[in-house]
Amino acid sequence: MRLRLGVLPAISLAIVCLSPAAYADEVEHVRLRGSSVYTSPTYPIASSGPLYQEPAPPPYPGAAVPSRPIVPTGPAAQLHDFTFEFGTRIWYSTGRLAKDLYDDPRSSQDLLSRLTYSGLTNGSFEGFGRVDTSFSSFFRGYAGFSGLSHGALNDEDFLPASFGGYSNTLSQQQGGKLAYGSIDFGQIVVKSERMRVSLFAGYGYLNESANAFGCGQLAGNPGICVPTIGSNVLGITEESSWQFARLGILAEFKVLDRLKLSAEVAWLPYEQISAQDTHWLRLGAGPGDIAGPIPENGGGTGVQLEAIMSYAVTDKVTVGLGGRYWYLQTRGSADFENVIVGFSQPGPQPLNFTTTRYGGFAQGAYKFGPL
């Protein structure tokens, strides 16, 4: 009986080891101690790939594992293509506004009167911005305003001796205003690591208002501002509004890694001025009085120059110093028709306007978007 118990396990083990390959697939069905028998599925299982792929291992122990970049899609991808820059400036400038009035051209070409507002100095506040696209094009603009509390008016009249001869009066300017702005569209045409050159076209405006208080005679005409009129009396107000087209070139140079020089020249091929002159002390309804503001208009050309040296404090914040020069001129007319009481004016009289302004500014800007 003991012999039988020893032989049977040995025979069973030999049968299993010598089983042919045809029975190999049945091995998985052999019940093991502490397990259950399960049948594997026979249908194919489609694989969709790994749900998450680990980043490549570092090239050497201790190296940082690179993170996977996040690529924006939809509206975020469109916004990713633009760079925005906004900032403010303080521009301290001085200006000169002058006009020459000529006689009726059908009778003479003589200069009758010249009014020159000079020393129109003050600081103005500006806001500005620029948007760059992935197509190397950009939009930019600025707008500023200021009061004009300084300056003076020289009013010259070239009169014959029968009217007292040449007159030159001096008045103090105060309470004036200045407002201006422009908007441009540009395209970068030359681009390298250290330099960019762009062409641009745009629109600009300039509004100036000047007031002349008091009046004192500097020449020998005894009939004008004699005796002297007090400085608290408003004598003349000149209001002018200029609109113009801009065509120009902008060059930007990277002097150092964080230091950049920008310079631009804008030609103003088309200008239009709409103005009015109010002689407050001559307003009235009697013969020879002025019934109201005298309309003035004209067209011409001009130029605007600007240069900025800017420093990038960080990749997003820049500060800078710069300077500007503006020169605008127009040829037009002063329309006295229906303004001089009791006087039949045959037509408008030639009138030339010029305005200049120049000064320095300080600015700060913030940039966001792809850098």
Short mmCIF file of C-alpha atoms in Angstrom, two decimals:
data_model
loop_
_atom_site.label_atom_id
_atom_site.label_comp_id
_atom_site.label_asym_id
_atom_site.label_seq_id
_atom_site.Cartn_x
_atom_site.Cartn_y
_atom_site.Cartn_z
CA MET A 1 0.00 0.00 0.00
CA ARG A 2 2.83 2.43 0.74
CA LEU A 3 4.46 1.55 -2.59
CA ARG A 4 1.32 2.52 -4.49
CA LEU A 5 1.12 5.90 -2.83
CA GLY A 6 4.70 6.72 -3.89
CA VAL A 7 4.42 5.53 -7.49
CA LEU A 8 1.23 7.34 -8.46
CA PRO A 9 2.58 10.89 -7.99
CA ALA A 10 5.68 10.04 -9.99
CA ILE A 11 3.60 8.65 -12.88
CA SER A 12 1.36 11.75 -12.87
CA LEU A 13 4.35 14.07 -13.02
CA ALA A 14 5.84 12.15 -15.95
CA ILE A 15 2.57 12.33 -17.92
CA VAL A 16 2.40 16.11 -17.54
CA CYS A 17 6.01 16.65 -18.59
CA LEU A 18 5.70 14.35 -21.64
CA SER A 19 2.37 15.80 -22.88
CA PRO A 20 2.44 16.77 -26.63
CA ALA A 21 2.19 20.42 -27.84
CA ALA A 22 -1.42 19.88 -28.86
CA TYR A 23 -2.33 19.89 -25.17
CA ALA A 24 -0.25 22.97 -24.28
CA ASP A 25 -3.20 25.33 -24.55
CA GLU A 26 -4.93 23.44 -21.79
CA VAL A 27 -2.25 24.28 -19.28
CA GLU A 28 -3.83 27.66 -18.58
CA HIS A 29 -6.91 25.86 -17.41
CA VAL A 30 -5.03 23.94 -14.69
CA ARG A 31 -6.30 24.96 -11.33
CA LEU A 32 -3.57 26.17 -9.06
CA ARG A 33 -3.73 26.18 -5.32
CA GLY A 34 -5.64 29.23 -4.13
CA SER A 35 -6.71 30.34 -7.66
CA SER A 36 -9.70 30.13 -9.93
CA VAL A 37 -9.91 29.17 -13.59
CA TYR A 38 -10.85 31.96 -16.06
CA THR A 39 -11.14 31.84 -19.83
CA SER A 40 -9.30 34.62 -21.73
CA PRO A 41 -11.44 36.67 -24.19
CA THR A 42 -11.09 35.59 -27.79
CA TYR A 43 -12.18 38.91 -29.48
CA PRO A 44 -9.50 41.51 -30.43
CA ILE A 45 -9.03 44.58 -28.22
CA ALA A 46 -8.27 47.85 -30.09
CA SER A 47 -5.52 49.89 -28.58
CA SER A 48 -5.78 53.74 -28.61
CA GLY A 49 -2.23 54.28 -27.50
CA PRO A 50 -1.05 55.50 -24.12
CA LEU A 51 -3.21 58.14 -22.45
CA TYR A 52 -0.12 59.90 -21.16
CA GLN A 53 3.41 59.76 -22.47
CA GLU A 54 6.18 60.44 -20.04
CA PRO A 55 8.71 63.08 -21.16
CA ALA A 56 12.08 61.86 -22.36
CA PRO A 57 14.46 61.04 -19.52
CA PRO A 58 17.15 63.60 -18.72
CA PRO A 59 20.44 63.16 -20.61
CA TYR A 60 22.35 62.77 -17.38
CA PRO A 61 21.44 62.27 -13.71
CA GLY A 62 20.18 65.43 -12.05
CA ALA A 63 19.23 67.22 -15.30
CA ALA A 64 15.84 68.90 -15.39
CA VAL A 65 13.07 67.06 -17.20
CA PRO A 66 11.73 69.29 -19.98
CA SER A 67 8.11 70.22 -19.66
CA ARG A 68 5.72 69.82 -22.55
CA PRO A 69 4.84 73.19 -24.19
CA ILE A 70 1.22 74.24 -24.15
CA VAL A 71 0.15 75.25 -27.66
CA PRO A 72 -2.93 77.52 -27.60
CA THR A 73 -5.81 76.76 -29.94
CA GLY A 74 -8.90 78.69 -31.01
CA PRO A 75 -9.17 82.36 -29.87
CA ALA A 76 -6.16 81.91 -27.60
CA ALA A 77 -4.02 80.98 -30.60
CA GLN A 78 -5.11 84.12 -32.46
CA LEU A 79 -4.32 86.33 -29.47
CA HIS A 80 -0.94 84.59 -29.19
CA ASP A 81 0.06 86.13 -32.56
CA PHE A 82 -0.19 89.74 -31.32
CA THR A 83 2.10 91.85 -29.16
CA PHE A 84 0.57 94.80 -27.31
CA GLU A 85 2.39 97.81 -25.89
CA PHE A 86 0.80 100.69 -23.96
CA GLY A 87 2.32 103.63 -22.13
CA THR A 88 2.23 107.28 -21.12
CA ARG A 89 4.41 110.31 -21.82
CA ILE A 90 5.02 113.78 -20.49
CA TRP A 91 5.98 116.14 -23.33
CA TYR A 92 7.42 119.54 -22.43
CA SER A 93 7.27 121.69 -25.55
CA THR A 94 7.13 125.22 -26.86
CA GLY A 95 5.37 126.46 -29.95
CA ARG A 96 4.71 129.34 -32.30
CA LEU A 97 1.52 130.09 -34.22
CA ALA A 98 1.63 132.83 -36.87
CA LYS A 99 -0.55 134.10 -39.70
CA ASP A 100 -0.06 136.70 -42.46
CA LEU A 101 -3.05 138.55 -43.89
CA TYR A 102 -2.69 140.10 -47.35
CA ASP A 103 -4.63 142.75 -49.19
CA ASP A 104 -7.28 141.91 -51.75
CA PRO A 105 -5.21 140.33 -54.57
CA ARG A 106 -7.26 142.18 -57.18
CA SER A 107 -5.90 145.48 -55.91
CA SER A 108 -2.45 144.65 -54.43
CA GLN A 109 -0.17 141.96 -53.02
CA ASP A 110 0.70 143.95 -49.91
CA LEU A 111 1.01 142.38 -46.47
CA LEU A 112 -1.60 144.06 -44.25
CA SER A 113 -1.27 142.32 -40.88
CA ARG A 114 0.83 139.68 -39.10
CA LEU A 115 -0.13 138.04 -35.82
CA THR A 116 2.50 135.93 -34.06
CA TYR A 117 1.75 133.89 -30.94
CA SER A 118 5.15 132.83 -29.55
CA GLY A 119 6.43 131.13 -26.40
CA LEU A 120 3.39 128.82 -26.20
CA THR A 121 5.07 126.60 -23.64
CA ASN A 122 3.70 123.94 -21.36
CA GLY A 123 3.82 120.25 -20.45
CA SER A 124 1.29 117.88 -22.00
CA PHE A 125 0.14 114.41 -20.98
CA GLU A 126 -0.02 111.62 -23.57
CA GLY A 127 -1.23 108.09 -23.88
CA PHE A 128 0.12 105.83 -26.62
CA GLY A 129 -0.02 102.26 -27.84
CA ARG A 130 1.16 99.83 -30.48
CA VAL A 131 -0.05 96.42 -31.69
CA ASP A 132 2.31 94.17 -33.68
CA THR A 133 1.08 91.18 -35.71
CA SER A 134 2.77 88.00 -36.90
CA PHE A 135 2.75 89.43 -40.45
CA SER A 136 5.34 92.12 -39.55
CA SER A 137 2.65 94.79 -39.68
CA PHE A 138 1.56 97.07 -36.85
CA PHE A 139 -0.94 99.66 -35.71
CA ARG A 140 0.03 102.49 -33.40
CA GLY A 141 -1.24 105.81 -32.15
CA TYR A 142 -1.09 108.47 -29.47
CA ALA A 143 -3.16 111.36 -28.14
CA GLY A 144 -2.26 114.24 -25.82
CA PHE A 145 -3.62 117.44 -24.34
CA SER A 146 -2.39 120.41 -22.39
CA GLY A 147 -3.25 123.91 -21.27
CA LEU A 148 -1.20 126.83 -22.58
CA SER A 149 -0.62 129.29 -19.76
CA HIS A 150 2.42 131.06 -21.24
CA GLY A 151 3.27 133.06 -24.34
CA ALA A 152 2.69 136.43 -25.97
CA LEU A 153 1.10 137.95 -29.07
CA ASN A 154 2.74 140.46 -31.36
CA ASP A 155 0.09 142.04 -33.60
CA GLU A 156 1.68 143.98 -36.46
CA ASP A 157 -0.31 146.21 -38.84
CA PHE A 158 1.35 147.67 -41.93
CA LEU A 159 -0.73 150.81 -42.30
CA PRO A 160 -0.19 153.91 -44.41
CA ALA A 161 0.81 157.13 -42.72
CA SER A 162 -2.74 158.44 -42.98
CA PHE A 163 -3.77 155.70 -40.51
CA GLY A 164 -0.89 156.27 -38.12
CA GLY A 165 1.71 154.14 -39.90
CA TYR A 166 3.25 150.87 -38.73
CA SER A 167 1.80 149.39 -35.52
CA ASN A 168 3.21 146.67 -33.29
CA THR A 169 1.29 145.77 -30.15
CA LEU A 170 2.14 143.29 -27.42
CA SER A 171 -0.39 141.17 -25.49
CA GLN A 172 0.03 138.36 -22.97
CA GLN A 173 -1.24 134.90 -23.83
CA GLN A 174 -2.99 132.83 -21.20
CA GLY A 175 -5.76 130.29 -20.94
CA GLY A 176 -4.91 128.59 -24.24
CA LYS A 177 -5.30 124.89 -25.02
CA LEU A 178 -3.47 122.23 -27.00
CA ALA A 179 -4.78 118.85 -28.16
CA TYR A 180 -3.24 116.48 -30.70
CA GLY A 181 -2.96 112.90 -31.83
CA SER A 182 -2.28 110.48 -34.67
CA ILE A 183 -2.93 106.91 -35.75
CA ASP A 184 -0.75 104.93 -38.20
CA PHE A 185 -0.64 101.60 -39.98
CA GLY A 186 2.86 100.32 -40.72
CA GLN A 187 4.74 97.44 -42.32
CA ILE A 188 8.24 96.25 -41.42
CA VAL A 189 10.19 96.01 -44.70
CA VAL A 190 13.72 95.34 -43.39
CA LYS A 191 14.39 93.14 -40.37
CA SER A 192 17.59 91.82 -38.86
CA GLU A 193 18.93 90.99 -35.41
CA ARG A 194 19.96 94.59 -34.77
CA MET A 195 17.73 96.70 -37.01
CA ARG A 196 14.17 97.15 -38.27
CA VAL A 197 12.95 99.58 -40.93
CA SER A 198 9.23 100.25 -41.42
CA LEU A 199 7.03 102.29 -43.71
CA PHE A 200 3.80 103.77 -42.37
CA ALA A 201 0.78 105.85 -43.35
CA GLY A 202 -1.75 107.52 -41.09
CA TYR A 203 -3.87 110.43 -39.98
CA GLY A 204 -3.19 113.23 -37.49
CA TYR A 205 -4.83 116.25 -35.92
CA LEU A 206 -3.75 119.31 -33.98
CA ASN A 207 -5.99 121.77 -32.15
CA GLU A 208 -4.57 125.03 -30.81
CA SER A 209 -6.34 127.80 -28.94
CA ALA A 210 -4.64 131.03 -27.85
CA ASN A 211 -5.97 134.08 -25.97
CA ALA A 212 -4.41 137.57 -25.99
CA PHE A 213 -4.97 139.69 -22.88
CA GLY A 214 -4.16 143.40 -22.67
CA CYS A 215 -2.51 145.51 -25.36
CA GLY A 216 0.43 147.90 -25.40
CA GLN A 217 1.89 149.84 -28.35
CA LEU A 218 5.55 149.09 -29.13
CA ALA A 219 5.79 151.22 -32.29
CA GLY A 220 4.69 154.80 -32.95
CA ASN A 221 1.06 154.41 -34.08
CA PRO A 222 -0.94 156.59 -31.70
CA GLY A 223 -4.31 155.19 -32.65
CA ILE A 224 -3.91 151.54 -31.57
CA CYS A 225 -3.70 150.45 -27.90
CA VAL A 226 -2.92 154.00 -26.75
CA PRO A 227 -3.37 154.27 -23.83
CA THR A 228 -2.36 150.74 -22.84
CA ILE A 229 -5.19 148.25 -22.26
CA GLY A 230 -4.95 146.32 -18.97
CA SER A 231 -3.75 142.72 -18.86
CA ASN A 232 -7.09 141.56 -17.42
CA VAL A 233 -8.97 142.46 -20.63
CA LEU A 234 -9.38 139.73 -23.28
CA GLY A 235 -8.64 141.20 -26.68
CA ILE A 236 -8.27 138.34 -29.20
CA THR A 237 -8.90 134.60 -29.34
CA GLU A 238 -7.48 132.42 -32.09
CA GLU A 239 -8.81 128.88 -32.47
CA SER A 240 -7.32 126.58 -35.11
CA SER A 241 -7.93 122.95 -36.00
CA TRP A 242 -5.49 121.10 -38.30
CA GLN A 243 -6.05 117.73 -39.95
CA PHE A 244 -3.41 116.01 -42.03
CA ALA A 245 -2.26 112.79 -43.70
CA ARG A 246 1.03 111.17 -42.68
CA LEU A 247 3.49 109.19 -44.80
CA GLY A 248 6.79 108.20 -43.24
CA ILE A 249 9.64 105.88 -42.42
CA LEU A 250 10.63 104.47 -39.03
CA ALA A 251 14.07 103.03 -38.23
CA GLU A 252 14.81 101.10 -35.01
CA PHE A 253 18.37 100.21 -33.97
CA LYS A 254 19.37 97.88 -31.15
CA VAL A 255 22.36 99.71 -29.72
CA LEU A 256 22.84 97.23 -26.84
CA ASP A 257 20.90 94.19 -25.70
CA ARG A 258 18.42 96.37 -23.81
CA LEU A 259 19.04 99.79 -25.37
CA LYS A 260 17.18 100.80 -28.53
CA LEU A 261 17.21 103.97 -30.67
CA SER A 262 14.14 104.77 -32.77
CA ALA A 263 13.88 107.63 -35.27
CA GLU A 264 11.13 108.57 -37.70
CA VAL A 265 10.31 111.15 -40.36
CA ALA A 266 6.69 111.79 -41.34
CA TRP A 267 5.83 113.87 -44.38
CA LEU A 268 2.44 115.57 -44.28
CA PRO A 269 1.44 115.69 -47.95
CA TYR A 270 -2.03 117.02 -47.25
CA GLU A 271 -3.12 119.45 -44.53
CA GLN A 272 -6.37 121.27 -43.94
CA ILE A 273 -6.96 124.02 -41.40
CA SER A 274 -10.25 125.37 -40.12
CA ALA A 275 -9.88 128.37 -37.81
CA GLN A 276 -11.62 131.44 -36.52
CA ASP A 277 -10.37 134.77 -35.17
CA THR A 278 -12.43 136.70 -32.63
CA HIS A 279 -11.49 140.35 -31.97
CA TRP A 280 -13.46 140.84 -28.76
CA LEU A 281 -12.89 144.59 -28.47
CA ARG A 282 -14.23 145.18 -31.97
CA LEU A 283 -17.44 143.20 -31.68
CA GLY A 284 -20.54 145.32 -32.23
CA ALA A 285 -23.37 146.33 -34.53
CA GLY A 286 -22.09 149.74 -35.69
CA PRO A 287 -20.46 150.52 -39.05
CA GLY A 288 -16.96 149.05 -39.22
CA ASP A 289 -17.56 146.75 -36.23
CA ILE A 290 -17.10 142.99 -36.45
CA ALA A 291 -20.28 140.98 -36.10
CA GLY A 292 -18.59 137.75 -34.91
CA PRO A 293 -15.67 135.35 -35.38
CA ILE A 294 -13.87 135.66 -38.71
CA PRO A 295 -13.76 132.29 -40.53
CA GLU A 296 -10.33 131.18 -41.79
CA ASN A 297 -9.30 128.14 -43.82
CA GLY A 298 -6.47 126.77 -45.94
CA GLY A 299 -4.44 123.80 -47.09
CA GLY A 300 -0.76 122.92 -47.24
CA THR A 301 2.02 120.51 -46.28
CA GLY A 302 4.36 119.90 -43.36
CA VAL A 303 6.72 117.54 -41.57
CA GLN A 304 6.96 115.78 -38.18
CA LEU A 305 10.21 114.40 -36.74
CA GLU A 306 10.70 112.20 -33.68
CA ALA A 307 13.51 110.25 -31.97
CA ILE A 308 13.43 108.02 -28.85
CA MET A 309 16.14 106.27 -26.86
CA SER A 310 14.49 103.52 -24.80
CA TYR A 311 15.80 101.04 -22.23
CA ALA A 312 14.19 97.69 -21.40
CA VAL A 313 14.13 97.45 -17.60
CA THR A 314 12.60 93.98 -17.99
CA ASP A 315 11.28 92.02 -20.95
CA LYS A 316 7.95 93.81 -20.47
CA VAL A 317 8.75 97.23 -19.01
CA THR A 318 10.63 100.00 -20.89
CA VAL A 319 11.46 103.63 -20.16
CA GLY A 320 12.72 106.23 -22.59
CA LEU A 321 13.65 109.80 -23.46
CA GLY A 322 12.91 111.49 -26.76
CA GLY A 323 12.32 114.65 -28.73
CA ARG A 324 9.98 115.99 -31.42
CA TYR A 325 9.74 118.73 -34.02
CA TRP A 326 6.59 119.72 -35.94
CA TYR A 327 6.19 122.19 -38.77
CA LEU A 328 2.87 122.80 -40.54
CA GLN A 329 1.95 125.49 -43.04
CA THR A 330 -1.12 126.34 -45.10
CA ARG A 331 -2.21 128.87 -47.69
CA GLY A 332 -5.82 129.94 -47.57
CA SER A 333 -8.08 132.86 -46.91
CA ALA A 334 -9.90 134.93 -44.30
CA ASP A 335 -13.56 135.33 -45.11
CA PHE A 336 -14.65 138.82 -44.10
CA GLU A 337 -17.89 138.66 -46.10
CA ASN A 338 -20.90 139.34 -43.94
CA VAL A 339 -18.65 139.85 -40.89
CA ILE A 340 -17.68 143.53 -41.18
CA VAL A 341 -20.75 145.62 -40.41
CA GLY A 342 -21.65 148.17 -43.13
CA PHE A 343 -18.73 147.16 -45.34
CA SER A 344 -19.12 145.30 -48.62
CA GLN A 345 -16.15 142.95 -48.83
CA PRO A 346 -15.66 141.83 -52.46
CA GLY A 347 -14.26 138.42 -51.45
CA PRO A 348 -11.90 136.50 -49.15
CA GLN A 349 -8.40 137.83 -48.51
CA PRO A 350 -5.28 135.62 -48.74
CA LEU A 351 -4.12 134.26 -45.40
CA ASN A 352 -1.10 132.07 -44.66
CA PHE A 353 -0.79 130.02 -41.46
CA THR A 354 2.32 128.41 -39.94
CA THR A 355 2.68 126.53 -36.68
CA THR A 356 5.80 124.97 -35.14
CA ARG A 357 6.25 122.96 -31.97
CA TYR A 358 9.25 121.18 -30.52
CA GLY A 359 10.40 119.76 -27.18
CA GLY A 360 11.49 116.71 -25.19
CA PHE A 361 9.55 113.95 -23.48
CA ALA A 362 9.90 111.09 -21.01
CA GLN A 363 7.89 107.90 -21.30
CA GLY A 364 7.19 104.52 -19.77
CA ALA A 365 5.55 101.52 -21.42
CA TYR A 366 4.38 97.99 -20.68
CA LYS A 367 4.40 95.17 -23.25
CA PHE A 368 2.58 91.84 -23.21
CA GLY A 369 2.18 89.02 -25.70
CA PRO A 370 4.90 86.96 -27.41
CA LEU A 371 8.24 88.59 -26.60
#
